PDB file of N, CA and C in Angstrom:
ATOM      1  N   ALA A 475    -140.718 215.382 143.802  1.00  0.00           N
ATOM      2  CA  ALA A 475    -142.119 215.790 143.735  1.00  0.00           C
ATOM      3  C   ALA A 475    -142.213 217.187 143.142  1.00  0.00           C
ATOM      4  N   ASP A 476    -143.417 217.560 142.769  1.00  0.00           N
ATOM      5  CA  ASP A 476    -143.670 218.887 142.232  1.00  0.00           C
ATOM      6  C   ASP A 476    -143.394 219.949 143.285  1.00  0.00           C
ATOM      7  N   TYR A 477    -143.146 221.168 142.794  1.00  0.00           N
ATOM      8  CA  TYR A 477    -142.918 222.295 143.687  1.00  0.00           C
ATOM      9  C   TYR A 477    -144.103 222.431 144.636  1.00  0.00           C
ATOM     10  N   GLY A 478    -143.807 222.618 145.905  1.00  0.00           N
ATOM     11  CA  GLY A 478    -144.854 222.709 146.925  1.00  0.00           C
ATOM     12  C   GLY A 478    -145.047 221.391 147.644  1.00  0.00           C
ATOM     13  N   LYS A 479    -145.019 220.305 146.891  1.00  0.00           N
ATOM     14  CA  LYS A 479    -145.123 218.980 147.503  1.00  0.00           C
ATOM     15  C   LYS A 479    -143.760 218.501 147.991  1.00  0.00           C
ATOM     16  N   ASP A 480    -142.695 218.974 147.336  1.00  0.00           N
ATOM     17  CA  ASP A 480    -141.358 218.515 147.683  1.00  0.00           C
ATOM     18  C   ASP A 480    -140.972 218.878 149.106  1.00  0.00           C
ATOM     19  N   ILE A 481    -141.337 220.069 149.564  1.00  0.00           N
ATOM     20  CA  ILE A 481    -141.004 220.482 150.925  1.00  0.00           C
ATOM     21  C   ILE A 481    -141.772 219.652 151.945  1.00  0.00           C
ATOM     22  N   VAL A 482    -143.000 219.306 151.645  1.00  0.00           N
ATOM     23  CA  VAL A 482    -143.805 218.473 152.545  1.00  0.00           C
ATOM     24  C   VAL A 482    -143.223 217.069 152.604  1.00  0.00           C
ATOM     25  N   CYS A 483    -142.871 216.529 151.465  1.00  0.00           N
ATOM     26  CA  CYS A 483    -142.268 215.192 151.407  1.00  0.00           C
ATOM     27  C   CYS A 483    -140.974 215.146 152.217  1.00  0.00           C
ATOM     28  N   ALA A 484    -140.142 216.148 152.050  1.00  0.00           N
ATOM     29  CA  ALA A 484    -138.876 216.198 152.781  1.00  0.00           C
ATOM     30  C   ALA A 484    -139.116 216.321 154.284  1.00  0.00           C
ATOM     31  N   ALA A 485    -140.076 217.142 154.670  1.00  0.00           N
ATOM     32  CA  ALA A 485    -140.376 217.327 156.092  1.00  0.00           C
ATOM     33  C   ALA A 485    -140.908 216.031 156.709  1.00  0.00           C
ATOM     34  N   VAL A 486    -141.835 215.368 156.020  1.00  0.00           N
ATOM     35  CA  VAL A 486    -142.397 214.108 156.523  1.00  0.00           C
ATOM     36  C   VAL A 486    -141.299 213.057 156.652  1.00  0.00           C
ATOM     37  N   SER A 487    -140.461 212.949 155.648  1.00  0.00           N
ATOM     38  CA  SER A 487    -139.363 211.974 155.685  1.00  0.00           C
ATOM     39  C   SER A 487    -138.424 212.242 156.850  1.00  0.00           C
ATOM     40  N   SER A 488    -138.090 213.488 157.050  1.00  0.00           N
ATOM     41  CA  SER A 488    -137.184 213.857 158.133  1.00  0.00           C
ATOM     42  C   SER A 488    -137.797 213.564 159.498  1.00  0.00           C
ATOM     43  N   ILE A 489    -139.038 213.954 159.687  1.00  0.00           N
ATOM     44  CA  ILE A 489    -139.727 213.724 160.962  1.00  0.00           C
ATOM     45  C   ILE A 489    -139.833 212.223 161.247  1.00  0.00           C
ATOM     46  N   ALA A 490    -140.277 211.458 160.276  1.00  0.00           N
ATOM     47  CA  ALA A 490    -140.476 210.016 160.473  1.00  0.00           C
ATOM     48  C   ALA A 490    -139.153 209.295 160.696  1.00  0.00           C
ATOM     49  N   THR A 491    -138.156 209.600 159.893  1.00  0.00           N
ATOM     50  CA  THR A 491    -136.851 208.937 160.023  1.00  0.00           C
ATOM     51  C   THR A 491    -136.213 209.232 161.366  1.00  0.00           C
ATOM     52  N   THR A 492    -136.253 210.483 161.774  1.00  0.00           N
ATOM     53  CA  THR A 492    -135.672 210.865 163.060  1.00  0.00           C
ATOM     54  C   THR A 492    -136.383 210.168 164.211  1.00  0.00           C
ATOM     55  N   THR A 493    -137.698 210.128 164.167  1.00  0.00           N
ATOM     56  CA  THR A 493    -138.469 209.484 165.238  1.00  0.00           C
ATOM     57  C   THR A 493    -138.171 207.994 165.308  1.00  0.00           C
ATOM     58  N   VAL A 494    -138.261 207.307 164.185  1.00  0.00           N
ATOM     59  CA  VAL A 494    -138.021 205.862 164.168  1.00  0.00           C
ATOM     60  C   VAL A 494    -136.594 205.544 164.619  1.00  0.00           C
ATOM     61  N   ASN A 495    -135.622 206.260 164.109  1.00  0.00           N
ATOM     62  CA  ASN A 495    -134.228 206.010 164.498  1.00  0.00           C
ATOM     63  C   ASN A 495    -134.006 206.247 165.985  1.00  0.00           C
ATOM     64  N   ASN A 496    -134.591 207.298 166.539  1.00  0.00           N
ATOM     65  CA  ASN A 496    -134.431 207.563 167.969  1.00  0.00           C
ATOM     66  C   ASN A 496    -135.048 206.472 168.821  1.00  0.00           C
ATOM     67  N   ILE A 497    -136.220 206.005 168.442  1.00  0.00           N
ATOM     68  CA  ILE A 497    -136.845 204.934 169.225  1.00  0.00           C
ATOM     69  C   ILE A 497    -136.011 203.663 169.147  1.00  0.00           C
ATOM     70  N   ILE A 498    -135.534 203.334 167.970  1.00  0.00           N
ATOM     71  CA  ILE A 498    -134.722 202.126 167.812  1.00  0.00           C
ATOM     72  C   ILE A 498    -133.433 202.220 168.616  1.00  0.00           C
ATOM     73  N   ILE A 499    -132.797 203.372 168.582  1.00  0.00           N
ATOM     74  CA  ILE A 499    -131.536 203.567 169.316  1.00  0.00           C
ATOM     75  C   ILE A 499    -131.762 203.537 170.825  1.00  0.00           C
ATOM     76  N   LEU A 500    -132.831 204.183 171.291  1.00  0.00           N
ATOM     77  CA  LEU A 500    -133.036 204.339 172.725  1.00  0.00           C
ATOM     78  C   LEU A 500    -133.637 203.121 173.414  1.00  0.00           C
ATOM     79  N   ASP A 501    -134.612 202.451 172.776  1.00  0.00           N
ATOM     80  CA  ASP A 501    -135.204 201.328 173.511  1.00  0.00           C
ATOM     81  C   ASP A 501    -135.741 200.191 172.654  1.00  0.00           C
ATOM     82  N   GLU A 502    -135.532 200.222 171.367  1.00  0.00           N
ATOM     83  CA  GLU A 502    -135.897 199.104 170.484  1.00  0.00           C
ATOM     84  C   GLU A 502    -137.304 198.567 170.741  1.00  0.00           C
ATOM     85  N   SER A 503    -138.283 199.463 170.892  1.00  0.00           N
ATOM     86  CA  SER A 503    -139.621 199.033 171.276  1.00  0.00           C
ATOM     87  C   SER A 503    -140.639 199.090 170.141  1.00  0.00           C
ATOM     88  N   ILE A 504    -140.162 199.270 168.906  1.00  0.00           N
ATOM     89  CA  ILE A 504    -141.071 199.297 167.756  1.00  0.00           C
ATOM     90  C   ILE A 504    -140.541 198.404 166.652  1.00  0.00           C
ATOM     91  N   ASP A 505    -141.443 198.055 165.763  1.00  0.00           N
ATOM     92  CA  ASP A 505    -141.102 197.411 164.500  1.00  0.00           C
ATOM     93  C   ASP A 505    -141.701 198.311 163.428  1.00  0.00           C
ATOM     94  N   PHE A 506    -141.030 198.447 162.298  1.00  0.00           N
ATOM     95  CA  PHE A 506    -141.560 199.346 161.278  1.00  0.00           C
ATOM     96  C   PHE A 506    -141.290 198.799 159.889  1.00  0.00           C
ATOM     97  N   LYS A 507    -142.133 199.230 158.961  1.00  0.00           N
ATOM     98  CA  LYS A 507    -141.961 198.915 157.546  1.00  0.00           C
ATOM     99  C   LYS A 507    -142.223 200.184 156.763  1.00  0.00           C
ATOM    100  N   ASP A 508    -141.374 200.434 155.797  1.00  0.00           N
ATOM    101  CA  ASP A 508    -141.539 201.587 154.905  1.00  0.00           C
ATOM    102  C   ASP A 508    -141.823 201.013 153.527  1.00  0.00           C
ATOM    103  N   LYS A 509    -143.066 201.184 153.064  1.00  0.00           N
ATOM    104  CA  LYS A 509    -143.440 200.590 151.787  1.00  0.00           C
ATOM    105  C   LYS A 509    -144.281 201.571 150.973  1.00  0.00           C
ATOM    106  N   SER A 510    -143.864 201.814 149.783  1.00  0.00           N
ATOM    107  CA  SER A 510    -144.613 202.638 148.822  1.00  0.00           C
ATOM    108  C   SER A 510    -145.070 203.972 149.404  1.00  0.00           C
ATOM    109  N   GLY A 511    -144.177 204.648 150.113  1.00  0.00           N
ATOM    110  CA  GLY A 511    -144.513 205.949 150.652  1.00  0.00           C
ATOM    111  C   GLY A 511    -145.379 205.911 151.890  1.00  0.00           C
ATOM    112  N   MET A 512    -145.577 204.725 152.452  1.00  0.00           N
ATOM    113  CA  MET A 512    -146.384 204.590 153.661  1.00  0.00           C
ATOM    114  C   MET A 512    -145.520 203.972 154.758  1.00  0.00           C
ATOM    115  N   LEU A 513    -145.483 204.623 155.902  1.00  0.00           N
ATOM    116  CA  LEU A 513    -144.717 204.119 157.033  1.00  0.00           C
ATOM    117  C   LEU A 513    -145.658 203.404 157.980  1.00  0.00           C
ATOM    118  N   ASP A 514    -145.353 202.152 158.269  1.00  0.00           N
ATOM    119  CA  ASP A 514    -146.152 201.333 159.174  1.00  0.00           C
ATOM    120  C   ASP A 514    -145.316 201.098 160.424  1.00  0.00           C
ATOM    121  N   ILE A 515    -145.770 201.635 161.556  1.00  0.00           N
ATOM    122  CA  ILE A 515    -145.058 201.470 162.821  1.00  0.00           C
ATOM    123  C   ILE A 515    -145.914 200.614 163.737  1.00  0.00           C
ATOM    124  N   ARG A 516    -145.304 199.562 164.265  1.00  0.00           N
ATOM    125  CA  ARG A 516    -145.990 198.680 165.218  1.00  0.00           C
ATOM    126  C   ARG A 516    -145.240 198.763 166.542  1.00  0.00           C
ATOM    127  N   VAL A 517    -145.960 199.112 167.601  1.00  0.00           N
ATOM    128  CA  VAL A 517    -145.348 199.208 168.926  1.00  0.00           C
ATOM    129  C   VAL A 517    -145.267 197.802 169.508  1.00  0.00           C
ATOM    130  N   ILE A 518    -144.045 197.365 169.781  1.00  0.00           N
ATOM    131  CA  ILE A 518    -143.813 196.035 170.366  1.00  0.00           C
ATOM    132  C   ILE A 518    -143.983 196.099 171.880  1.00  0.00           C
ATOM    133  N   LYS A 519    -143.411 197.142 172.467  1.00  0.00           N
ATOM    134  CA  LYS A 519    -143.472 197.337 173.914  1.00  0.00           C
ATOM    135  C   LYS A 519    -143.772 198.807 174.155  1.00  0.00           C
ATOM    136  N   ASP A 520    -144.843 199.070 174.882  1.00  0.00           N
ATOM    137  CA  ASP A 520    -145.245 200.442 175.160  1.00  0.00           C
ATOM    138  C   ASP A 520    -144.335 201.008 176.246  1.00  0.00           C
ATOM    139  N   THR A 521    -143.555 202.023 175.890  1.00  0.00           N
ATOM    140  CA  THR A 521    -142.637 202.647 176.840  1.00  0.00           C
ATOM    141  C   THR A 521    -142.881 204.156 176.866  1.00  0.00           C
ATOM    142  N   GLU A 522    -142.399 204.788 177.906  1.00  0.00           N
ATOM    143  CA  GLU A 522    -142.519 206.242 178.013  1.00  0.00           C
ATOM    144  C   GLU A 522    -141.772 206.926 176.867  1.00  0.00           C
ATOM    145  N   ILE A 523    -140.625 206.385 176.510  1.00  0.00           N
ATOM    146  CA  ILE A 523    -139.820 206.971 175.426  1.00  0.00           C
ATOM    147  C   ILE A 523    -140.575 206.917 174.111  1.00  0.00           C
ATOM    148  N   ASN A 524    -141.083 205.736 173.721  1.00  0.00           N
ATOM    149  CA  ASN A 524    -141.745 205.673 172.422  1.00  0.00           C
ATOM    150  C   ASN A 524    -143.054 206.453 172.431  1.00  0.00           C
ATOM    151  N   GLN A 525    -143.748 206.509 173.555  1.00  0.00           N
ATOM    152  CA  GLN A 525    -144.965 207.315 173.616  1.00  0.00           C
ATOM    153  C   GLN A 525    -144.662 208.785 173.349  1.00  0.00           C
ATOM    154  N   LYS A 526    -143.639 209.310 174.016  1.00  0.00           N
ATOM    155  CA  LYS A 526    -143.283 210.722 173.840  1.00  0.00           C
ATOM    156  C   LYS A 526    -142.822 211.009 172.417  1.00  0.00           C
ATOM    157  N   LEU A 527    -141.962 210.143 171.883  1.00  0.00           N
ATOM    158  CA  LEU A 527    -141.452 210.379 170.535  1.00  0.00           C
ATOM    159  C   LEU A 527    -142.541 210.218 169.476  1.00  0.00           C
ATOM    160  N   LEU A 528    -143.388 209.206 169.601  1.00  0.00           N
ATOM    161  CA  LEU A 528    -144.469 209.021 168.632  1.00  0.00           C
ATOM    162  C   LEU A 528    -145.502 210.145 168.728  1.00  0.00           C
ATOM    163  N   ASN A 529    -145.828 210.581 169.946  1.00  0.00           N
ATOM    164  CA  ASN A 529    -146.755 211.705 170.092  1.00  0.00           C
ATOM    165  C   ASN A 529    -146.170 212.973 169.484  1.00  0.00           C
ATOM    166  N   ASN A 530    -144.880 213.190 169.685  1.00  0.00           N
ATOM    167  CA  ASN A 530    -144.219 214.349 169.082  1.00  0.00           C
ATOM    168  C   ASN A 530    -144.272 214.262 167.559  1.00  0.00           C
ATOM    169  N   MET A 531    -144.011 213.076 167.010  1.00  0.00           N
ATOM    170  CA  MET A 531    -144.065 212.890 165.563  1.00  0.00           C
ATOM    171  C   MET A 531    -145.473 213.192 165.037  1.00  0.00           C
ATOM    172  N   ILE A 532    -146.485 212.676 165.705  1.00  0.00           N
ATOM    173  CA  ILE A 532    -147.864 212.899 165.280  1.00  0.00           C
ATOM    174  C   ILE A 532    -148.210 214.391 165.346  1.00  0.00           C
ATOM    175  N   ASN A 533    -147.785 215.064 166.411  1.00  0.00           N
ATOM    176  CA  ASN A 533    -148.051 216.496 166.529  1.00  0.00           C
ATOM    177  C   ASN A 533    -147.394 217.282 165.393  1.00  0.00           C
ATOM    178  N   MET A 534    -146.153 216.938 165.061  1.00  0.00           N
ATOM    179  CA  MET A 534    -145.467 217.634 163.970  1.00  0.00           C
ATOM    180  C   MET A 534    -146.135 217.338 162.630  1.00  0.00           C
ATOM    181  N   LEU A 535    -146.532 216.093 162.403  1.00  0.00           N
ATOM    182  CA  LEU A 535    -147.205 215.744 161.151  1.00  0.00           C
ATOM    183  C   LEU A 535    -148.577 216.408 161.060  1.00  0.00           C
ATOM    184  N   ASN A 536    -149.285 216.491 162.184  1.00  0.00           N
ATOM    185  CA  ASN A 536    -150.569 217.200 162.185  1.00  0.00           C
ATOM    186  C   ASN A 536    -150.384 218.672 161.840  1.00  0.00           C
ATOM    187  N   GLY A 537    -149.302 219.276 162.322  1.00  0.00           N
ATOM    188  CA  GLY A 537    -149.002 220.659 161.968  1.00  0.00           C
ATOM    189  C   GLY A 537    -148.793 220.818 160.473  1.00  0.00           C
ATOM    190  N   LEU A 538    -148.059 219.877 159.880  1.00  0.00           N
ATOM    191  CA  LEU A 538    -147.866 219.899 158.423  1.00  0.00           C
ATOM    192  C   LEU A 538    -149.186 219.690 157.692  1.00  0.00           C
ATOM    193  N   MET A 539    -149.993 218.769 158.191  1.00  0.00           N
ATOM    194  CA  MET A 539    -151.270 218.481 157.542  1.00  0.00           C
ATOM    195  C   MET A 539    -152.178 219.714 157.578  1.00  0.00           C
ATOM    196  N   ASN A 540    -152.133 220.461 158.675  1.00  0.00           N
ATOM    197  CA  ASN A 540    -152.937 221.679 158.767  1.00  0.00           C
ATOM    198  C   ASN A 540    -152.473 222.738 157.771  1.00  0.00           C
ATOM    199  N   GLN A 541    -151.167 222.790 157.509  1.00  0.00           N
ATOM    200  CA  GLN A 541    -150.625 223.766 156.561  1.00  0.00           C
ATOM    201  C   GLN A 541    -150.770 223.312 155.116  1.00  0.00           C
ATOM    202  N   TYR A 542    -150.676 222.007 154.881  1.00  0.00           N
ATOM    203  CA  TYR A 542    -150.689 221.452 153.522  1.00  0.00           C
ATOM    204  C   TYR A 542    -151.674 220.285 153.431  1.00  0.00           C
ATOM    205  N   PRO A 543    -152.972 220.530 153.642  1.00  0.00           N
ATOM    206  CA  PRO A 543    -153.942 219.427 153.688  1.00  0.00           C
ATOM    207  C   PRO A 543    -154.062 218.653 152.378  1.00  0.00           C
ATOM    208  N   GLU A 544    -153.692 219.259 151.275  1.00  0.00           N
ATOM    209  CA  GLU A 544    -153.788 218.560 149.993  1.00  0.00           C
ATOM    210  C   GLU A 544    -152.597 217.627 149.751  1.00  0.00           C
ATOM    211  N   ASN A 545    -151.572 217.717 150.613  1.00  0.00           N
ATOM    212  CA  ASN A 545    -150.343 216.957 150.366  1.00  0.00           C
ATOM    213  C   ASN A 545    -150.040 215.875 151.395  1.00  0.00           C
ATOM    214  N   ILE A 546    -150.788 215.821 152.483  1.00  0.00           N
ATOM    215  CA  ILE A 546    -150.480 214.836 153.514  1.00  0.00           C
ATOM    216  C   ILE A 546    -151.771 214.321 154.147  1.00  0.00           C
ATOM    217  N   GLU A 547    -151.770 213.024 154.423  1.00  0.00           N
ATOM    218  CA  GLU A 547    -152.886 212.371 155.106  1.00  0.00           C
ATOM    219  C   GLU A 547    -152.309 211.494 156.204  1.00  0.00           C
ATOM    220  N   ILE A 548    -152.878 211.570 157.371  1.00  0.00           N
ATOM    221  CA  ILE A 548    -152.419 210.761 158.498  1.00  0.00           C
ATOM    222  C   ILE A 548    -153.518 209.777 158.846  1.00  0.00           C
ATOM    223  N   ARG A 549    -153.142 208.500 158.951  1.00  0.00           N
ATOM    224  CA  ARG A 549    -154.082 207.453 159.338  1.00  0.00           C
ATOM    225  C   ARG A 549    -153.571 206.762 160.580  1.00  0.00           C
ATOM    226  N   ASN A 550    -154.451 206.534 161.530  1.00  0.00           N
ATOM    227  CA  ASN A 550    -154.117 205.771 162.710  1.00  0.00           C
ATOM    228  C   ASN A 550    -154.971 204.521 162.698  1.00  0.00           C
ATOM    229  N   GLU A 551    -154.342 203.406 162.446  1.00  0.00           N
ATOM    230  CA  GLU A 551    -155.061 202.143 162.360  1.00  0.00           C
ATOM    231  C   GLU A 551    -154.647 201.247 163.511  1.00  0.00           C
ATOM    232  N   GLY A 552    -155.570 200.874 164.316  1.00  0.00           N
ATOM    233  CA  GLY A 552    -155.258 199.944 165.390  1.00  0.00           C
ATOM    234  C   GLY A 552    -155.213 200.628 166.684  1.00  0.00           C
TER     235      GLY A 552
END
């Protein structure tokens, strides 16, 4: 990505990958698809672990969105 967007892209990728991998390793309670730069996470079983990790991910992404509003958009569908 262009300068300025590359750091946001790397941060989002790192946050999302770490969160998804931790949930899968710890309790396998989500299903996910990564398509065209959009991560789709579906909660299969609501657990304390996935709630904490997903809330942490959302908080970190919201922090990035506040710093770089032109480079990141967060959608919560469902």
